[in-house]
Amino acid sequence: EAGVAQSPRYKIIEKRQSVAFWCNPISGHATLYWYQQILGQGPKLLIQFQNNGVVDDSQLPKDRFSAERLKGVDSTLKIQPAKLEDSAVYLCASRGWVAYQETQYFGPGTRLLVL
Amino acid sequence: AQSVTQLGSHVSVSEGALVLLRCNYSSSVPPYLFWYVQYPNQGLQLLLKYTSAATLVKGINGFEAEFKKSETSFHLTKPSAHMSDAAEYFCAVSEWRNQGGKLIFGQGTELSVKP
């Protein structure tokens, strides 16, 4: 079974520029998450989708961050304009059933550096 | 609100020694608890999870954790450390009604293994 795919793996931009990240979840997984992991901290949920609807975006800085999952499969996360404090790893995860229990699977992440 | 505290941002052990990584949680409802491992430049991999069944949970790579409600703890142990265990470890909590849902992570513990 293929895992959660993310691209790009690394991105360097200057502040005030825009950037977009892409995520392809495991086939058949209806729930998709975006987490932000700042260096030295645990991941923090930014947004959760169920199919193409938003379940939780309470922690998403909506003045600069946006995310969509138009067809209930792939998702993109955008930052516009980026700030220095957005430097972090952005992790995508999807949720599915393993051995009769639901489990979250994480992608490798996109490492963003804002200069 | 749920929260997780990992005691010790860095733990160093000798190869073959006992590994003990501490995690305490706060939750107003019965929690589901997780341990994830993150190797450099990789995503998070599930080690084990507690979902209200047996309080002693065995995971992959020889790790296990014990849920102690009275102590609100879910410490991770491994009898004998290997060099390959060097990584970042994250404890996480989720509401039991939504076992695969939003994860609240601790700040992580970096495990170093000395030869």
Tab-separated table of C-alpha atoms in Angstrom:
chain	number	residue	atom	x	y	z
A	1	GLU	CA	0.000	0.000	0.000
A	2	ALA	CA	1.471	3.370	-1.005
A	3	GLY	CA	1.896	5.884	1.791
A	4	VAL	CA	0.949	9.532	2.064
A	5	ALA	CA	2.794	11.535	-0.584
A	6	GLN	CA	3.856	15.148	-0.184
A	7	SER	CA	5.652	17.610	-2.415
A	8	PRO	CA	7.866	19.452	-2.507
A	9	ARG	CA	10.073	18.014	0.217
A	10	TYR	CA	11.949	21.259	0.720
A	11	LYS	CA	11.183	24.884	-0.056
A	12	ILE	CA	13.077	28.101	0.596
A	13	ILE	CA	11.314	31.413	0.039
A	14	GLU	CA	11.642	35.004	1.123
A	15	LYS	CA	9.164	36.601	3.477
A	16	ARG	CA	6.061	38.019	1.850
A	17	GLN	CA	6.275	35.468	-0.963
A	18	SER	CA	3.634	32.801	-1.421
A	19	VAL	CA	4.080	29.025	-1.329
A	20	ALA	CA	1.913	25.956	-1.853
A	21	PHE	CA	2.241	22.403	-0.632
A	22	TRP	CA	0.578	19.338	-2.079
A	23	CYS	CA	-0.593	16.151	-0.390
A	24	ASN	CA	-1.911	12.894	-1.819
A	25	PRO	CA	-3.386	10.698	0.934
A	26	ILE	CA	-3.576	6.935	1.008
A	27	SER	CA	-6.197	5.708	-1.434
A	28	GLY	CA	-9.643	5.494	0.115
A	29	HIS	CA	-8.860	7.586	3.189
A	30	ALA	CA	-11.653	10.101	3.691
A	31	THR	CA	-10.012	12.098	6.473
A	32	LEU	CA	-6.995	14.284	5.796
A	33	TYR	CA	-5.016	16.486	8.171
A	34	TRP	CA	-2.403	19.205	7.840
A	35	TYR	CA	-0.066	19.711	10.808
A	36	GLN	CA	2.598	22.351	11.372
A	37	GLN	CA	5.742	21.248	13.212
A	38	ILE	CA	8.004	24.069	14.333
A	39	LEU	CA	11.567	23.089	15.218
A	40	GLY	CA	11.741	21.713	18.739
A	41	GLN	CA	7.981	21.316	19.090
A	42	GLY	CA	5.393	18.660	18.478
A	43	PRO	CA	3.107	18.860	15.453
A	44	LYS	CA	0.073	21.129	15.752
A	45	LEU	CA	-3.093	20.596	13.742
A	46	LEU	CA	-3.839	23.313	11.215
A	47	ILE	CA	-6.852	21.854	9.437
A	48	GLN	CA	-8.835	18.614	9.156
A	49	PHE	CA	-10.908	17.549	6.154
A	50	GLN	CA	-13.575	14.884	5.930
A	51	ASN	CA	-13.847	14.152	2.208
A	52	ASN	CA	-13.851	17.680	0.762
A	53	GLY	CA	-15.422	19.383	3.782
A	54	VAL	CA	-13.586	21.151	6.599
A	55	VAL	CA	-14.069	19.547	10.035
A	56	ASP	CA	-11.696	21.686	12.103
A	57	ASP	CA	-9.709	24.760	11.064
A	58	SER	CA	-9.685	26.506	14.429
A	59	GLN	CA	-5.888	26.687	14.508
A	60	LEU	CA	-5.407	27.830	10.910
A	61	PRO	CA	-4.202	31.457	10.567
A	62	LYS	CA	-6.834	32.308	8.016
A	63	ASP	CA	-5.428	35.715	7.170
A	64	ARG	CA	-2.510	34.035	5.413
A	65	PHE	CA	-3.130	30.284	5.269
A	66	SER	CA	-5.652	28.515	3.074
A	67	ALA	CA	-6.292	24.885	2.245
A	68	GLU	CA	-8.555	22.999	-0.066
A	69	ARG	CA	-9.481	19.465	-0.961
A	70	LEU	CA	-11.731	19.938	-3.936
A	71	LYS	CA	-12.402	16.355	-5.022
A	72	GLY	CA	-12.015	14.722	-1.637
A	73	VAL	CA	-8.625	13.255	-2.537
A	74	ASP	CA	-5.561	15.499	-3.000
A	75	SER	CA	-5.141	18.596	-0.899
A	76	THR	CA	-3.137	21.793	-1.155
A	77	LEU	CA	-2.053	24.115	1.637
A	78	LYS	CA	-1.106	27.669	0.716
A	79	ILE	CA	0.625	30.454	2.596
A	80	GLN	CA	0.325	33.995	1.285
A	81	PRO	CA	2.204	36.056	2.303
A	82	ALA	CA	4.738	34.034	4.254
A	83	LYS	CA	6.302	35.271	7.480
A	84	LEU	CA	9.566	34.257	9.119
A	85	GLU	CA	7.659	32.387	11.831
A	86	ASP	CA	6.110	30.107	9.194
A	87	SER	CA	9.409	28.263	8.909
A	88	ALA	CA	8.466	24.736	9.883
A	89	VAL	CA	7.778	21.253	8.611
A	90	TYR	CA	4.275	20.828	7.221
A	91	LEU	CA	2.993	17.309	7.682
A	92	CYS	CA	0.044	15.790	5.904
A	93	ALA	CA	-1.715	12.773	7.364
A	94	SER	CA	-4.651	10.619	6.386
A	95	ARG	CA	-6.780	8.295	8.449
A	96	GLY	CA	-7.833	4.751	7.642
A	97	TRP	CA	-8.581	1.327	9.076
A	98	VAL	CA	-5.890	-1.151	10.112
A	99	ALA	CA	-6.828	-4.326	12.011
A	100	TYR	CA	-10.296	-2.986	12.832
A	101	GLN	CA	-8.959	0.269	14.257
A	102	GLU	CA	-8.538	3.659	12.702
A	103	THR	CA	-4.973	4.927	12.447
A	104	GLN	CA	-3.380	8.113	11.204
A	105	TYR	CA	-0.606	7.783	8.654
A	106	PHE	CA	1.834	10.627	8.115
A	107	GLY	CA	3.635	11.741	5.007
A	108	PRO	CA	7.347	12.696	5.007
A	109	GLY	CA	6.560	16.401	5.311
A	110	THR	CA	7.559	19.567	3.497
A	111	ARG	CA	10.332	21.536	5.166
A	112	LEU	CA	9.784	25.291	4.645
A	113	LEU	CA	12.408	27.929	5.334
A	114	VAL	CA	11.334	31.564	5.136
A	115	LEU	CA	14.213	34.048	4.852
B	1	ALA	CA	-8.891	20.719	27.041
B	2	GLN	CA	-6.468	17.930	26.393
B	3	SER	CA	-2.716	18.306	26.745
B	4	VAL	CA	0.437	16.206	26.829
B	5	THR	CA	3.655	16.779	28.735
B	6	GLN	CA	6.814	14.890	27.913
B	7	LEU	CA	9.381	15.055	30.677
B	8	GLY	CA	12.842	15.619	29.276
B	9	SER	CA	13.478	17.046	25.847
B	10	HIS	CA	16.577	14.901	25.511
B	11	VAL	CA	17.365	11.437	26.865
B	12	SER	CA	20.673	9.663	26.389
B	13	VAL	CA	21.224	5.953	27.063
B	14	SER	CA	23.927	3.428	26.340
B	15	GLU	CA	23.354	0.656	23.848
B	16	GLY	CA	21.733	-2.261	25.661
B	17	ALA	CA	20.380	-0.102	28.481
B	18	LEU	CA	16.750	0.429	29.416
B	19	VAL	CA	14.896	3.139	27.534
B	20	LEU	CA	12.286	5.117	29.497
B	21	LEU	CA	10.526	8.074	27.920
B	22	ARG	CA	7.967	9.811	30.103
B	23	CYS	CA	4.575	11.124	29.090
B	24	ASN	CA	1.803	12.601	31.212
B	25	TYR	CA	-1.536	13.651	29.814
B	26	SER	CA	-4.496	15.748	30.773
B	27	SER	CA	-7.934	14.902	29.497
B	28	SER	CA	-11.478	15.454	30.732
B	29	VAL	CA	-12.690	12.368	28.875
B	30	PRO	CA	-11.223	8.857	28.579
B	31	PRO	CA	-8.290	9.347	26.243
B	32	TYR	CA	-6.717	7.434	23.464
B	33	LEU	CA	-2.933	7.677	23.728
B	34	PHE	CA	-0.230	7.245	21.132
B	35	TRP	CA	3.524	7.128	20.761
B	36	TYR	CA	5.056	8.138	17.440
B	37	VAL	CA	8.699	8.036	16.328
B	38	GLN	CA	10.272	10.456	13.877
B	39	TYR	CA	13.598	9.759	12.204
B	40	PRO	CA	15.531	12.677	10.669
B	41	ASN	CA	13.844	14.172	7.638
B	42	GLN	CA	11.002	11.677	7.814
B	43	GLY	CA	7.377	11.749	8.830
B	44	LEU	CA	5.878	10.276	11.968
B	45	GLN	CA	5.559	6.519	12.384
B	46	LEU	CA	3.143	4.986	14.871
B	47	LEU	CA	4.891	2.898	17.536
B	48	LEU	CA	1.859	1.929	19.585
B	49	LYS	CA	-1.483	3.137	20.848
B	50	TYR	CA	-3.796	2.694	23.824
B	51	THR	CA	-7.494	2.560	23.009
B	52	SER	CA	-9.127	1.526	26.309
B	53	ALA	CA	-8.374	-2.194	26.032
B	54	ALA	CA	-5.322	-3.687	27.795
B	55	THR	CA	-3.390	-1.132	29.830
B	56	LEU	CA	-0.030	-2.605	28.778
B	57	VAL	CA	0.399	-1.987	25.092
B	58	LYS	CA	3.066	-3.603	22.963
B	59	GLY	CA	4.251	-1.893	19.841
B	60	ILE	CA	6.775	-2.254	17.091
B	61	ASN	CA	10.551	-2.525	17.485
B	62	GLY	CA	10.282	-3.945	21.016
B	63	PHE	CA	8.654	-0.882	22.568
B	64	GLU	CA	5.810	-1.009	25.036
B	65	ALA	CA	3.861	1.472	27.144
B	66	GLU	CA	1.617	1.213	30.177
B	67	PHE	CA	-1.486	3.320	30.705
B	68	LYS	CA	-1.817	4.350	34.357
B	69	LYS	CA	-5.016	6.268	34.918
B	70	SER	CA	-4.215	7.111	38.549
B	71	GLU	CA	-0.965	8.734	37.484
B	72	THR	CA	-2.281	10.093	34.148
B	73	SER	CA	0.819	8.628	32.573
B	74	PHE	CA	1.695	6.652	29.459
B	75	HIS	CA	5.451	6.090	29.654
B	76	LEU	CA	7.297	4.362	26.815
B	77	THR	CA	9.874	1.675	27.579
B	78	LYS	CA	12.219	-0.699	25.821
B	79	PRO	CA	14.360	-3.189	27.749
B	80	SER	CA	17.470	-2.863	25.607
B	81	ALA	CA	18.323	0.122	23.435
B	82	HIS	CA	19.728	-0.277	19.927
B	83	MET	CA	21.650	2.326	17.984
B	84	SER	CA	18.796	2.359	15.480
B	85	ASP	CA	16.420	3.630	18.195
B	86	ALA	CA	18.025	7.073	18.077
B	87	ALA	CA	15.222	9.388	16.963
B	88	GLU	CA	12.607	11.876	18.184
B	89	TYR	CA	9.669	10.406	20.067
B	90	PHE	CA	6.289	12.061	20.440
B	91	CYS	CA	3.468	11.218	22.808
B	92	ALA	CA	-0.027	12.238	21.680
B	93	VAL	CA	-3.576	12.170	23.020
B	94	SER	CA	-6.916	12.038	21.263
B	95	GLU	CA	-10.499	11.962	22.501
B	96	TRP	CA	-11.735	8.402	22.885
B	97	ARG	CA	-14.917	9.128	21.006
B	98	ASN	CA	-12.832	10.064	18.014
B	99	GLN	CA	-9.924	7.681	18.216
B	100	GLY	CA	-8.513	8.503	14.843
B	101	GLY	CA	-9.185	12.170	15.104
B	102	LYS	CA	-7.211	15.233	15.987
B	103	LEU	CA	-3.994	14.436	17.829
B	104	ILE	CA	-2.571	16.683	20.529
B	105	PHE	CA	1.194	16.153	20.662
B	106	GLY	CA	3.773	16.665	23.352
B	107	GLN	CA	6.892	18.636	22.574
B	108	GLY	CA	8.928	15.517	21.866
B	109	THR	CA	11.896	13.720	23.415
B	110	GLU	CA	15.075	13.189	21.465
B	111	LEU	CA	16.628	9.832	22.247
B	112	SER	CA	20.364	9.387	21.794
B	113	VAL	CA	21.992	5.965	22.027
B	114	LYS	CA	25.679	5.765	22.863
B	115	PRO	CA	27.782	2.815	21.704
